[in-house]
Short mmCIF file of C-alpha atoms in Angstrom, two decimals:
data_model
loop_
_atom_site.label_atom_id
_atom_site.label_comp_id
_atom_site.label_asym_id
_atom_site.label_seq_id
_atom_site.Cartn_x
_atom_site.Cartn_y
_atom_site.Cartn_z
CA UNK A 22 65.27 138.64 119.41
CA UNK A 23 63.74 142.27 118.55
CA UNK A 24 64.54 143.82 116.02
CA UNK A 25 65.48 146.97 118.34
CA UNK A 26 67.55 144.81 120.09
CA UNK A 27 71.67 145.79 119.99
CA UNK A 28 73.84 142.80 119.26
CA UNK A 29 76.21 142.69 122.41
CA UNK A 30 79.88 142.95 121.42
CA UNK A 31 80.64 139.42 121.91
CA UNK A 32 78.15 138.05 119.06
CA UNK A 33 79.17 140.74 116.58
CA UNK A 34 83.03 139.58 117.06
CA UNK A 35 82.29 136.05 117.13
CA UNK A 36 80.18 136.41 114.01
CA UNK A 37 83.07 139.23 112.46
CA UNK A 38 85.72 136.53 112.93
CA UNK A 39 84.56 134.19 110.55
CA UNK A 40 85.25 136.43 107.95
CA UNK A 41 89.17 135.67 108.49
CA UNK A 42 88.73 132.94 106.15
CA UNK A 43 86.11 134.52 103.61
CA UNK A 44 88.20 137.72 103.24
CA UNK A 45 92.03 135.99 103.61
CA UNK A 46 91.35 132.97 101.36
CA UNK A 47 90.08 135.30 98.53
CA UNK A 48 92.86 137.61 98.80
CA UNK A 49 95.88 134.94 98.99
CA UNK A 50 94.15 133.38 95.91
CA UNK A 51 93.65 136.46 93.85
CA UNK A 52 96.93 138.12 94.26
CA UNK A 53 99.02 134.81 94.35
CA UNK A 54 97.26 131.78 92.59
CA UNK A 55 98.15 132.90 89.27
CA UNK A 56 101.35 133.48 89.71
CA UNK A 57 101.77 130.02 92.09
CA UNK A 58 100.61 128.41 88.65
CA UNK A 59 102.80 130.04 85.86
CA UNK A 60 105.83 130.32 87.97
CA UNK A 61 105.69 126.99 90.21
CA UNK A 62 103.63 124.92 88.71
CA UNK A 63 104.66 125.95 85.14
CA UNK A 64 101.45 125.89 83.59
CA UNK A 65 100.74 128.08 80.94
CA UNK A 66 99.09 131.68 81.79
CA UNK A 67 96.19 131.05 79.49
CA UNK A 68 95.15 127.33 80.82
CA UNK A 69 95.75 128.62 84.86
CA UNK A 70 93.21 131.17 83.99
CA UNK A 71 90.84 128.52 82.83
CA UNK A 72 91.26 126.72 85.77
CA UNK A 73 89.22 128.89 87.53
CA UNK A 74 87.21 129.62 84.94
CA UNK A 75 85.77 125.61 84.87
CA UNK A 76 85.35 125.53 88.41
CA UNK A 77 82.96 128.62 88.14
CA UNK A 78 80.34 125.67 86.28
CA UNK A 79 80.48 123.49 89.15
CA UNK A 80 79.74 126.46 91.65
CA UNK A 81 76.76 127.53 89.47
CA UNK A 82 75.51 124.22 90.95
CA UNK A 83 76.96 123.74 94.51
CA UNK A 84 76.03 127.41 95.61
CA UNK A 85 72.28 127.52 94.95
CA UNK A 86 71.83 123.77 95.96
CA UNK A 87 74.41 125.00 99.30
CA UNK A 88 71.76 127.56 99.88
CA UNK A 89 69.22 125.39 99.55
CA UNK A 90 70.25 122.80 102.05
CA UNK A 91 71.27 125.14 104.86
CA UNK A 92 67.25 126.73 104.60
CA UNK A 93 66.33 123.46 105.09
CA UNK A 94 68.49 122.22 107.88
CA UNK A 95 66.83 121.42 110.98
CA UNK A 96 68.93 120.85 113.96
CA UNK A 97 69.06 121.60 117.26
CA UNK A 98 72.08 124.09 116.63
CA UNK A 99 70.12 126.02 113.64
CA UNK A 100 70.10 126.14 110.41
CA UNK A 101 73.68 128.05 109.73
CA UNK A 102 75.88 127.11 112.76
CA UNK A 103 76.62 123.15 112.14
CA UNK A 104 78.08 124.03 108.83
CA UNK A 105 80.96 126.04 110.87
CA UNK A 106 81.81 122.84 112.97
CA UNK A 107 82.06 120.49 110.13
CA UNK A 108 83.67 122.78 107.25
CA UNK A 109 86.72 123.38 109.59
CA UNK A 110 89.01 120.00 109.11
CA UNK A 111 88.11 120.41 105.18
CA UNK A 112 89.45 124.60 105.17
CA UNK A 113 92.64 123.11 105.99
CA UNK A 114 92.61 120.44 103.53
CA UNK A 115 91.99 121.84 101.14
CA UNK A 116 94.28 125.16 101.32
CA UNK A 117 96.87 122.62 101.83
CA UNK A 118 96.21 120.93 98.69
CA UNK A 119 95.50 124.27 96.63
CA UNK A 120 99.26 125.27 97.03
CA UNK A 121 101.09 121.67 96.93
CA UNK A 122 102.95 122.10 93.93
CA UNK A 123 102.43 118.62 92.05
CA UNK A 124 105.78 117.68 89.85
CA UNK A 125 104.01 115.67 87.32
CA UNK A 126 106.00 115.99 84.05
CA UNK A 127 102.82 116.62 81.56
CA UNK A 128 101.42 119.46 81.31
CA UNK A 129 97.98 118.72 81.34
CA UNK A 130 98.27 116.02 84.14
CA UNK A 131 99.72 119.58 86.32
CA UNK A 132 96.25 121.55 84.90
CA UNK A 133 93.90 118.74 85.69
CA UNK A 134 95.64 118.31 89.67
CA UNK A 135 95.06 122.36 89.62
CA UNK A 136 91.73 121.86 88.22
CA UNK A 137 90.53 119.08 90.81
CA UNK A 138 92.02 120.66 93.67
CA UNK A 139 90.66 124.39 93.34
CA UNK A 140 87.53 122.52 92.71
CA UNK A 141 87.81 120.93 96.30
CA UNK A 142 89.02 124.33 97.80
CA UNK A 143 85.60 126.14 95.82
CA UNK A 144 83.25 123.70 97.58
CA UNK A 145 84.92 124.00 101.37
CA UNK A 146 84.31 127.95 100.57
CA UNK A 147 80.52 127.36 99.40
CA UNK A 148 79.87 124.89 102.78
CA UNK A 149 80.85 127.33 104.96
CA UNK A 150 80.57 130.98 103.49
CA UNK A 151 77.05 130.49 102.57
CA UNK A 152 75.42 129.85 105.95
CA UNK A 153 77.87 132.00 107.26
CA UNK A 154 76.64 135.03 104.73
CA UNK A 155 72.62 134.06 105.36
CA UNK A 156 72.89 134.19 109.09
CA UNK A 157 73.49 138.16 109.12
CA UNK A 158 70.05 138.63 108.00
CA UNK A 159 68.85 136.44 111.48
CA UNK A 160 70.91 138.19 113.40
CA UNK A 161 69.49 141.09 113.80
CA UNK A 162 66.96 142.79 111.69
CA UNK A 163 67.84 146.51 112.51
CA UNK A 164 69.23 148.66 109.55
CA UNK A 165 71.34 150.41 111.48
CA UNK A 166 72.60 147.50 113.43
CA UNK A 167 72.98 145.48 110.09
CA UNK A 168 75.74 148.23 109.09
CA UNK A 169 77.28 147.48 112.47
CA UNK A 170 77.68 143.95 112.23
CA UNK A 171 79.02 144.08 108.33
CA UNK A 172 81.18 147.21 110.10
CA UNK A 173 82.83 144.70 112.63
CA UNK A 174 83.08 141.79 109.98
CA UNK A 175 84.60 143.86 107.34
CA UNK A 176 87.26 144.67 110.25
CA UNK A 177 87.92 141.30 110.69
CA UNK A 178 88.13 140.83 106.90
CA UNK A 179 90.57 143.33 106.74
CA UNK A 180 92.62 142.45 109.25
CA UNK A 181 93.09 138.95 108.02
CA UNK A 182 93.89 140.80 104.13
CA UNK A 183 96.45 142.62 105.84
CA UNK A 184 97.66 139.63 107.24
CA UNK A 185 97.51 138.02 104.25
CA UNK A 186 99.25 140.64 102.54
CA UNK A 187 102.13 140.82 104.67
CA UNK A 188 102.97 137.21 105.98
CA UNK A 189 102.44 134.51 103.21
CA UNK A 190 105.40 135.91 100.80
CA UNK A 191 107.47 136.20 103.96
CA UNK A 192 107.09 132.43 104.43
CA UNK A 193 107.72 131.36 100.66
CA UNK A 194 110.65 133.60 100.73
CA UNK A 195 112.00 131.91 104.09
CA UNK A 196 111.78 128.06 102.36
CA UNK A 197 114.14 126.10 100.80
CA UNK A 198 112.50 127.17 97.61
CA UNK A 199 108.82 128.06 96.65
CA UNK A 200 107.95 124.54 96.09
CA UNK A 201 108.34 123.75 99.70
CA UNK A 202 107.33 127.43 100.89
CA UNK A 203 103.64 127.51 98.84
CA UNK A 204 102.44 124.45 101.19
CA UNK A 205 103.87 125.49 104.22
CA UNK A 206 102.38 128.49 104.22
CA UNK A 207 99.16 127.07 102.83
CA UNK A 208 99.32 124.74 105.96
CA UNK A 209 99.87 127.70 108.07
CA UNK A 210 96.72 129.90 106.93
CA UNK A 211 94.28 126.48 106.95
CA UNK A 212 94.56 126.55 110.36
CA UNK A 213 94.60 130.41 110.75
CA UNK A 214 91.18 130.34 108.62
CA UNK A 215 89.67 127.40 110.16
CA UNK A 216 90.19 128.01 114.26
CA UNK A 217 88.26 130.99 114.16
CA UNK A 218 84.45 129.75 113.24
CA UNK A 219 84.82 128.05 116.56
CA UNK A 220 84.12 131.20 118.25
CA UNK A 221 81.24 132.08 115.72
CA UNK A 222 79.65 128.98 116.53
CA UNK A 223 79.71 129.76 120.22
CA UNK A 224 79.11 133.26 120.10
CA UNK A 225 75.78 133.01 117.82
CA UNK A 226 72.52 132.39 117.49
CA UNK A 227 69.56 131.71 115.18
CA UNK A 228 65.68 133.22 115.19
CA UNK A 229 63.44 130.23 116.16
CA UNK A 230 60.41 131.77 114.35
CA UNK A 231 62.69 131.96 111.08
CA UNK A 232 64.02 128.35 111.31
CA UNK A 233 60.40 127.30 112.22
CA UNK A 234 59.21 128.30 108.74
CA UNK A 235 59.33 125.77 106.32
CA UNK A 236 61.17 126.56 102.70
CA UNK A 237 60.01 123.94 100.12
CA UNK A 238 62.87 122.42 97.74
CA UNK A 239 62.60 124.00 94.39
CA UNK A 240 64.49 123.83 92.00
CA UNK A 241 62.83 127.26 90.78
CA UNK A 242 63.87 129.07 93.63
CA UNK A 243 67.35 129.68 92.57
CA UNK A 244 66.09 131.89 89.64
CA UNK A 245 63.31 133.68 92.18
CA UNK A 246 66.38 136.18 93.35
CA UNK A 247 66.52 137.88 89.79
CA UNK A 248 62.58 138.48 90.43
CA UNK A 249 63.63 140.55 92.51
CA UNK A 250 64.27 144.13 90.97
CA UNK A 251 65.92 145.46 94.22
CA UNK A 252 68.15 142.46 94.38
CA UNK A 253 68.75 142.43 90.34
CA UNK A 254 70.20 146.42 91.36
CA UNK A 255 72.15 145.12 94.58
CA UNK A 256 73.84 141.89 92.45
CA UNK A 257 74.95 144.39 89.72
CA UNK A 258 76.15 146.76 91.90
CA UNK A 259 78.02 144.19 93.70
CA UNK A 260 79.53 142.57 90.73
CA UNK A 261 81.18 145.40 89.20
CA UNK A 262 82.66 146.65 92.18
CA UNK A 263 84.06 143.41 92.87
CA UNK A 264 85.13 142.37 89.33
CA UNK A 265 87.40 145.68 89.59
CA UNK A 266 88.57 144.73 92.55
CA UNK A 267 89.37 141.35 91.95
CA UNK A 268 91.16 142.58 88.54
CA UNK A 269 93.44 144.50 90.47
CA UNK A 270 94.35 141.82 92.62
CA UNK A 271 94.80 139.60 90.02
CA UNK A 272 97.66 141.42 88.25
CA UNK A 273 98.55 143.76 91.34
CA UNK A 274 102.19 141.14 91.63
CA UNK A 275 102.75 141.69 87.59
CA UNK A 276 102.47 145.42 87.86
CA UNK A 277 104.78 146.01 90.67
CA UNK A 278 107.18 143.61 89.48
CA UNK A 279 107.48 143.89 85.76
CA UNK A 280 106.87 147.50 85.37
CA UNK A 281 106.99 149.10 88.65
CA UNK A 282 110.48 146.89 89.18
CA UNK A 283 109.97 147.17 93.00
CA UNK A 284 109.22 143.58 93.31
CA UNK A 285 110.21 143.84 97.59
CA UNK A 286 107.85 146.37 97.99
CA UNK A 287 104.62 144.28 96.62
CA UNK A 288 104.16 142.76 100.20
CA UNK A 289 104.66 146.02 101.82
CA UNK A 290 102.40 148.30 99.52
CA UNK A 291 99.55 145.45 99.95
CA UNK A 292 99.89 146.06 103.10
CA UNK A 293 99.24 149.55 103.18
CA UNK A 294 96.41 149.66 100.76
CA UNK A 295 94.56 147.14 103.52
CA UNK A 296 95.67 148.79 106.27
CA UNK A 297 94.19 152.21 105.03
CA UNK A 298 91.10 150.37 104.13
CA UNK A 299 90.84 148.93 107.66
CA UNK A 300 91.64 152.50 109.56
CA UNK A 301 88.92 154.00 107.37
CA UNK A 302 85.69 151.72 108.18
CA UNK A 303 84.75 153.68 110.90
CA UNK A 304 84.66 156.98 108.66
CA UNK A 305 82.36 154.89 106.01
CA UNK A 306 80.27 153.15 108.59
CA UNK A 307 79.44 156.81 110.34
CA UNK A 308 78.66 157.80 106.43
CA UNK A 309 76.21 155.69 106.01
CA UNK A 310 74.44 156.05 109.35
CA UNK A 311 74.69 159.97 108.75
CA UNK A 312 73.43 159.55 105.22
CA UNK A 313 72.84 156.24 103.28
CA UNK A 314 74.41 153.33 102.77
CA UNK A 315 74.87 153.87 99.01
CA UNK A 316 76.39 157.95 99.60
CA UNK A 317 78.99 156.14 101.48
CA UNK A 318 79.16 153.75 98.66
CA UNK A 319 79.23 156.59 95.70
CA UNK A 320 81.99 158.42 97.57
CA UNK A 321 84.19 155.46 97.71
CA UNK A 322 83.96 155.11 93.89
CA UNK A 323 84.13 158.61 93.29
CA UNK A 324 87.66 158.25 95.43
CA UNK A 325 89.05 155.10 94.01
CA UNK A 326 88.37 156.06 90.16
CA UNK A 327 90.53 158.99 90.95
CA UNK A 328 93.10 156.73 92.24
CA UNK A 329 93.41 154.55 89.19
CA UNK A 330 93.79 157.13 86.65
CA UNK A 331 96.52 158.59 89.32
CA UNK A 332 98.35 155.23 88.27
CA UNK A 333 98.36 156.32 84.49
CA UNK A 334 101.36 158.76 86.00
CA UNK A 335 103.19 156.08 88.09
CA UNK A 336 106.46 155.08 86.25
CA UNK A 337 109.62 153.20 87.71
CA UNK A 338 112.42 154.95 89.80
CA UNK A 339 109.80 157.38 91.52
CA UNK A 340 110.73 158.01 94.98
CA UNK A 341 109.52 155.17 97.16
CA UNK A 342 107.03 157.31 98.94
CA UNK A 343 105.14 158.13 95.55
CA UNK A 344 104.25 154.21 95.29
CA UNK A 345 103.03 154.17 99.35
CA UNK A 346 100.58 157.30 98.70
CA UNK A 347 99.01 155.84 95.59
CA UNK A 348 98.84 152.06 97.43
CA UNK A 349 96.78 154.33 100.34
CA UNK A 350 94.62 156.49 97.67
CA UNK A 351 93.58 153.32 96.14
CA UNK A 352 92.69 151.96 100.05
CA UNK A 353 90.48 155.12 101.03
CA UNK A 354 88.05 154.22 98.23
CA UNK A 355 88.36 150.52 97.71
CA UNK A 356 87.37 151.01 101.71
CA UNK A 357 84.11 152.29 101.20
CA UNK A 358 83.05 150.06 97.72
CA UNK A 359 83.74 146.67 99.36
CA UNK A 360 82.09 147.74 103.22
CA UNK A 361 78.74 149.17 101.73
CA UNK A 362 78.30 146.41 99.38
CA UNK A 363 78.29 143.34 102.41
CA UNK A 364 76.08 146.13 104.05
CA UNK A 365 73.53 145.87 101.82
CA UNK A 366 73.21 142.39 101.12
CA UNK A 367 71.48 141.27 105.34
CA UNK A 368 68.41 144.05 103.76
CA UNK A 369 67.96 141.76 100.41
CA UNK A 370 65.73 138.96 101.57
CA UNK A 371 63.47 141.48 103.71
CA UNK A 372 62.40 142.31 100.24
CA UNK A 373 62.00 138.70 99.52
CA UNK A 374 59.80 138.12 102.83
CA UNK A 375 57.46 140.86 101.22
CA UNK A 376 56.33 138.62 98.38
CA UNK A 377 57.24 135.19 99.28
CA UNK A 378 56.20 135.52 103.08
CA UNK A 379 59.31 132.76 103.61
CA UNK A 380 63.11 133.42 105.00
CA UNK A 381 64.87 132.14 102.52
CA UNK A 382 68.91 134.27 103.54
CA UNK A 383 70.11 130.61 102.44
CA UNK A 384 69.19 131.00 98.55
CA UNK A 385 70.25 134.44 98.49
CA UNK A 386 73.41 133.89 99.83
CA UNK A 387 74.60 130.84 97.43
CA UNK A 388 73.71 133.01 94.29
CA UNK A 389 75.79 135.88 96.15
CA UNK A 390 78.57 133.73 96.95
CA UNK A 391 78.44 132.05 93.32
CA UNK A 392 78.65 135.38 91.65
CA UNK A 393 81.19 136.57 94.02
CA UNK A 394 83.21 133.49 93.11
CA UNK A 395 82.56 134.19 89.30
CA UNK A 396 83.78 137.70 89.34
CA UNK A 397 87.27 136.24 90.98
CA UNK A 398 87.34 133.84 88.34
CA UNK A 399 86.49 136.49 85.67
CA UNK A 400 89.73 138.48 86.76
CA UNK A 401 91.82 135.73 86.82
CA UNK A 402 90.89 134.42 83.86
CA UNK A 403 91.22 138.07 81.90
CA UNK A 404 94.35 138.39 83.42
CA UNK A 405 95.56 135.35 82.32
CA UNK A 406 94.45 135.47 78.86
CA UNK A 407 95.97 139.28 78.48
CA UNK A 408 99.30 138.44 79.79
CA UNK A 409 99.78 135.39 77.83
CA UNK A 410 98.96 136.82 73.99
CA UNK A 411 100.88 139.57 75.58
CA UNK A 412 103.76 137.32 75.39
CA UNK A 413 104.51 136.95 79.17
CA UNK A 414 107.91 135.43 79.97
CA UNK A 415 107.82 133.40 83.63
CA UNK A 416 110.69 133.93 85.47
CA UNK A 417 113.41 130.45 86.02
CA UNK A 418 114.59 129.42 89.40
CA UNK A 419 118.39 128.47 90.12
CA UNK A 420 120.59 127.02 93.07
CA UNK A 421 123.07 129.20 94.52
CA UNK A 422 124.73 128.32 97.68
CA UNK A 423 122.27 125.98 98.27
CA UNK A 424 119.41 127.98 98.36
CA UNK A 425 116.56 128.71 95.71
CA UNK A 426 117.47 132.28 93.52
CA UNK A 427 114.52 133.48 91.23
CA UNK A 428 115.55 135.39 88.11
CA UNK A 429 112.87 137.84 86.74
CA UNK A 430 112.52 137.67 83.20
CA UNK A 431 112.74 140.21 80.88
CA UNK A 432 109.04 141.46 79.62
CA UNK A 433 108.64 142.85 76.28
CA UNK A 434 107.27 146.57 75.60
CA UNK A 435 103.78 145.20 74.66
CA UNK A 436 103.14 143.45 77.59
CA UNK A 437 104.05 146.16 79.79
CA UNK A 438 101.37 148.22 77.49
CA UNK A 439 98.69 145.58 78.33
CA UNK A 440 99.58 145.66 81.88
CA UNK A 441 99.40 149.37 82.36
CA UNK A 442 96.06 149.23 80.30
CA UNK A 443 94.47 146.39 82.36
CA UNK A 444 95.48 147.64 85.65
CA UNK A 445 94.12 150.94 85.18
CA UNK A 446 91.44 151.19 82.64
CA UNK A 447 89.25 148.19 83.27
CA UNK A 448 88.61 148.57 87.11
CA UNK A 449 87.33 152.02 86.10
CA UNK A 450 84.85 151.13 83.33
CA UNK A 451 83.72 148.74 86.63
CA UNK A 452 83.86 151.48 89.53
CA UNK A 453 82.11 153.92 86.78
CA UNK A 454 79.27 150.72 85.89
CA UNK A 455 78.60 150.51 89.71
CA UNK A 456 78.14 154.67 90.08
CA UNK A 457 75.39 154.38 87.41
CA UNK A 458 73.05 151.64 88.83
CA UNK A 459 74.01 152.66 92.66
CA UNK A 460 72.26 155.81 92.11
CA UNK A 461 69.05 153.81 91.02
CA UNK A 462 69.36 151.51 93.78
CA UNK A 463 65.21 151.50 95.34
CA UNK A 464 66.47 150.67 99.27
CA UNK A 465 66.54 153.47 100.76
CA UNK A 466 67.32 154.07 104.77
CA UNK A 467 63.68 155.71 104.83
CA UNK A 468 62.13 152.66 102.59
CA UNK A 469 63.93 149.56 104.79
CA UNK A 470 61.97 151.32 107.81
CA UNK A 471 58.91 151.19 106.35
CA UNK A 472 59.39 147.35 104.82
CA UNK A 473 60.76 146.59 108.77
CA UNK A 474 57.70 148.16 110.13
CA UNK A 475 55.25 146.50 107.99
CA UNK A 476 56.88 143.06 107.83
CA UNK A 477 56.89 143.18 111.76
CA UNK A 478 53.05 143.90 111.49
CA UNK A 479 52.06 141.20 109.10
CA UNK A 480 54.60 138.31 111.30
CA UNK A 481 52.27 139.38 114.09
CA UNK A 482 49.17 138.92 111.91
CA UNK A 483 50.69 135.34 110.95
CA UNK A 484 51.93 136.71 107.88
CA UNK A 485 48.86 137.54 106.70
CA UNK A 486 48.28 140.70 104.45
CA UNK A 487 47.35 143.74 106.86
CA UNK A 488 47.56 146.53 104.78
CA UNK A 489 46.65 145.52 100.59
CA UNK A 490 47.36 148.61 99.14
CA UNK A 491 50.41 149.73 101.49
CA UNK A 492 51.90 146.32 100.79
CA UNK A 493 50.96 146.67 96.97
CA UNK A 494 53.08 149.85 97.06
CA UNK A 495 55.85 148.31 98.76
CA UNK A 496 55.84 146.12 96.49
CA UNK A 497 56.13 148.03 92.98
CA UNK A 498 59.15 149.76 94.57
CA UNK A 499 61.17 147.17 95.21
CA UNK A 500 60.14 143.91 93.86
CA UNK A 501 58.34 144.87 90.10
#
């Protein structure tokens, strides 16, 4: 494949719908795990937090090793693609068992089921995500086209948020009672998550000269990435940006429910955040072509810091419509952060082929996905802690007629205070974090040309040096 060549429609949908699972899954378990915990489960806010937290050490060792392997992998399908195939019976597992509601009457016998079973759920998300994340790179190695593709997976990402958003509080709400609704739906979404990497299996394809390279196993290869000074800048950038995300989504249900006190609308204004997000790729995709990657990047900050300190003025019994424009302001910027950051990533390991001379998308992507994973666990785990030495009061569940009644409890005055604070004021310390480095980022539009060009030159000179002072230069911008 040339790296001129245009991905035809069909392989950037197939590959884009593969992202229903890595863009759904993180959602349903950011904005409702927590609360599936402390309000089903009845485990405390502080240990539900640390159930993520723990499983975070196990990933630190399943996502580099993950990346590892797949580099490695020799088959006749590729390196990536067999990994769809065989992780799709365990995505439905294992969302089924993340929301089965075990009744065990100790406490800690409830954590350690939690425990155990997110840990299951973590490693189905590192055996599939990672391939699926390294095999951009192969796909094409255009910049422009590299926008494209994360353009049309981010759309599918979306689309399955919105979904996600929308339908899996309509089917707890429809049950019996949440006990019985949390695995349904979790039932329901395994197989919406899982069905689709079918098509990305058959609509894809690997670079023989890339899998033909061989990538020792070293254990010092997982630390190699942070040699890397552009991919140090990139990691950074994409760890704040998601960490304020991810805090948001973590304590999004709290806010509209204990202070906002428009617990019906939580579905609804989700699903208008998402939807805004999802209308707006196009405008942040053409930014970036126009411009850079990282302007499109900087404006979507610039937008969503605006929107959080809006939320310093949002206060309960506002007309409805207030609560809809600030759910879209918050979209239009959140938009742009989370689309340029997946765009970057594919242009990483170009910079690693520069030193190394090896393709090695598979140990970049496991750190990625690890760190991804971490910054999820980080907001759950802060949210956690804050709400429970806030004093947070889970709501009790009675029969009446028959069918399952929640009663929301009554928060004190300090933990709305803590909510307010953490909703707002932490994502923009993040979004401000991610301004700073983004405007020191060394991968430039102009620069990725130039590494393209050369790289292309020395592959052809059996990646042997052609130019030693050009590639010296190279070098001390992006790598040193």
């Amino acid at each position: 494949m040339k790296s001129t060549e245009r991905l035809r429609m069909r392989t950037q949908l197939g590959y884009g719908a593969g992202d229903l699972y890595g863009g759904g899954a993180f959602f349903i378990v950011s904005t409702l795990y927590l609360v599936f915990l402390t309000d089903v489960m009845g485990v405390r806010p502080a240990l539900a937090g640390l159930v993520v937290l723990i499983a975070r050490g196990w990933d630190a060792v399943s996502d580099p090793v993950m990346g590892m392997i797949t580099d490695r992998t020799r088959t006749r399908m590729g390196r990536r693609r067999p990994y769809f195939l065989l992780g799709m019976p365990f995505i439905v597992l294992s969302f089924v068992f993340l929301w089965y509601p075990a009744g065990f009457a100790a406490e800690w016998a409830r954590f350690s089921y939690a425990l155990v079973t997110y840990l299951f759920f973590s490693t189905v998300i590192t055996m599939v995500m990672i391939p699926y994340n390294a095999l951009a790179s192969e796909l094409t190695l255009d910049y422009g086209e590299r926008s494209r593709l994360t353009a049309y997976r981010l759309a599918f990402s979306e689309l399955s948020t919105i979904i996600c958003a929308l339908v899996p509080l309509l089917i707890i709400d429809a049950a019996a009672s949440r006990a019985v609704g949390y695995p349904i739906m979790g039932l329901i979404f395994g197989l919406f998550f899982a069905l689709p990497f079918l098509a990305t299996f058959l609509t894809t394809s690997e670079r023989p000269d890339f899998t033909a390279r061989s990538t020792p196993a070293e254990w010092k290869a997982f630390a190699e990435p942070f040699r890397n000074r552009t991919f140090r800048r990139f990691i950074l950038i994409f760890l704040f940006s998601f960490a304020a995300i991810d805090i948001v989504l973590a304590i999004i249900v709290f806010f509209v429910t204990h202070y906002l006190r428009i617990p019906h609308l939580t579905n609804l204004l989700l699903g208008t955040l998402l939807i805004v997000q999802l209308v707006l790729l196009p405008l942040y995709y053409a930014l970036s072509r126009r411009y850079s990657k990282i302007i499109a990047l900087i404006t979507g900050a610039v937008i969503w810091i605006i929107a959080m300190l809006s939320s310093l003025f949002l206060r309960p019994g506002l007309p409805i419509p207030v609560y809809f424009v600030f759910a879209a302001l918050v979209g239009s910027g959140t938009g742009g952060v989370i689309v340029m950051a997946y765009a970057i990533f594919p242009d990483i390991p170009d910079v690693d082929e520069l030193v190394s001379g090896r393709r090695r998308e598979g140990i970049f992507a496991g750190v990625q996905t690890f760190l991804r994973k971490l910054t999820g666990a980080f907001a759950v785990f802060l949210v956690g802690q804050a709400i429970d030495i806030a004093g947070y009061v889970s709501p009790t569940e009675s029969m009446v007629n028959g069918a399952a009644q929640v009663v929301i409890a009554e928060q004190s005055q300090a933990f709305i205070t803590v909510l307010r604070v953490v909703f707002a004021a932490v994502p923009i310390v993040f979004i401000f974090l991610t301004i700073l480095i983004s405007l020191r980022f060394p991968l430039s539009r102009e620069v990725h040309g130039k590494l393209k060009a050369y790289l292309a030159e020395r592959r052809a000179n059996d990646g042997k040096v052609v130019d030693e002072a050009y590639e010296k230069e190279l070098r001390a911008l992006l790598f040193d």
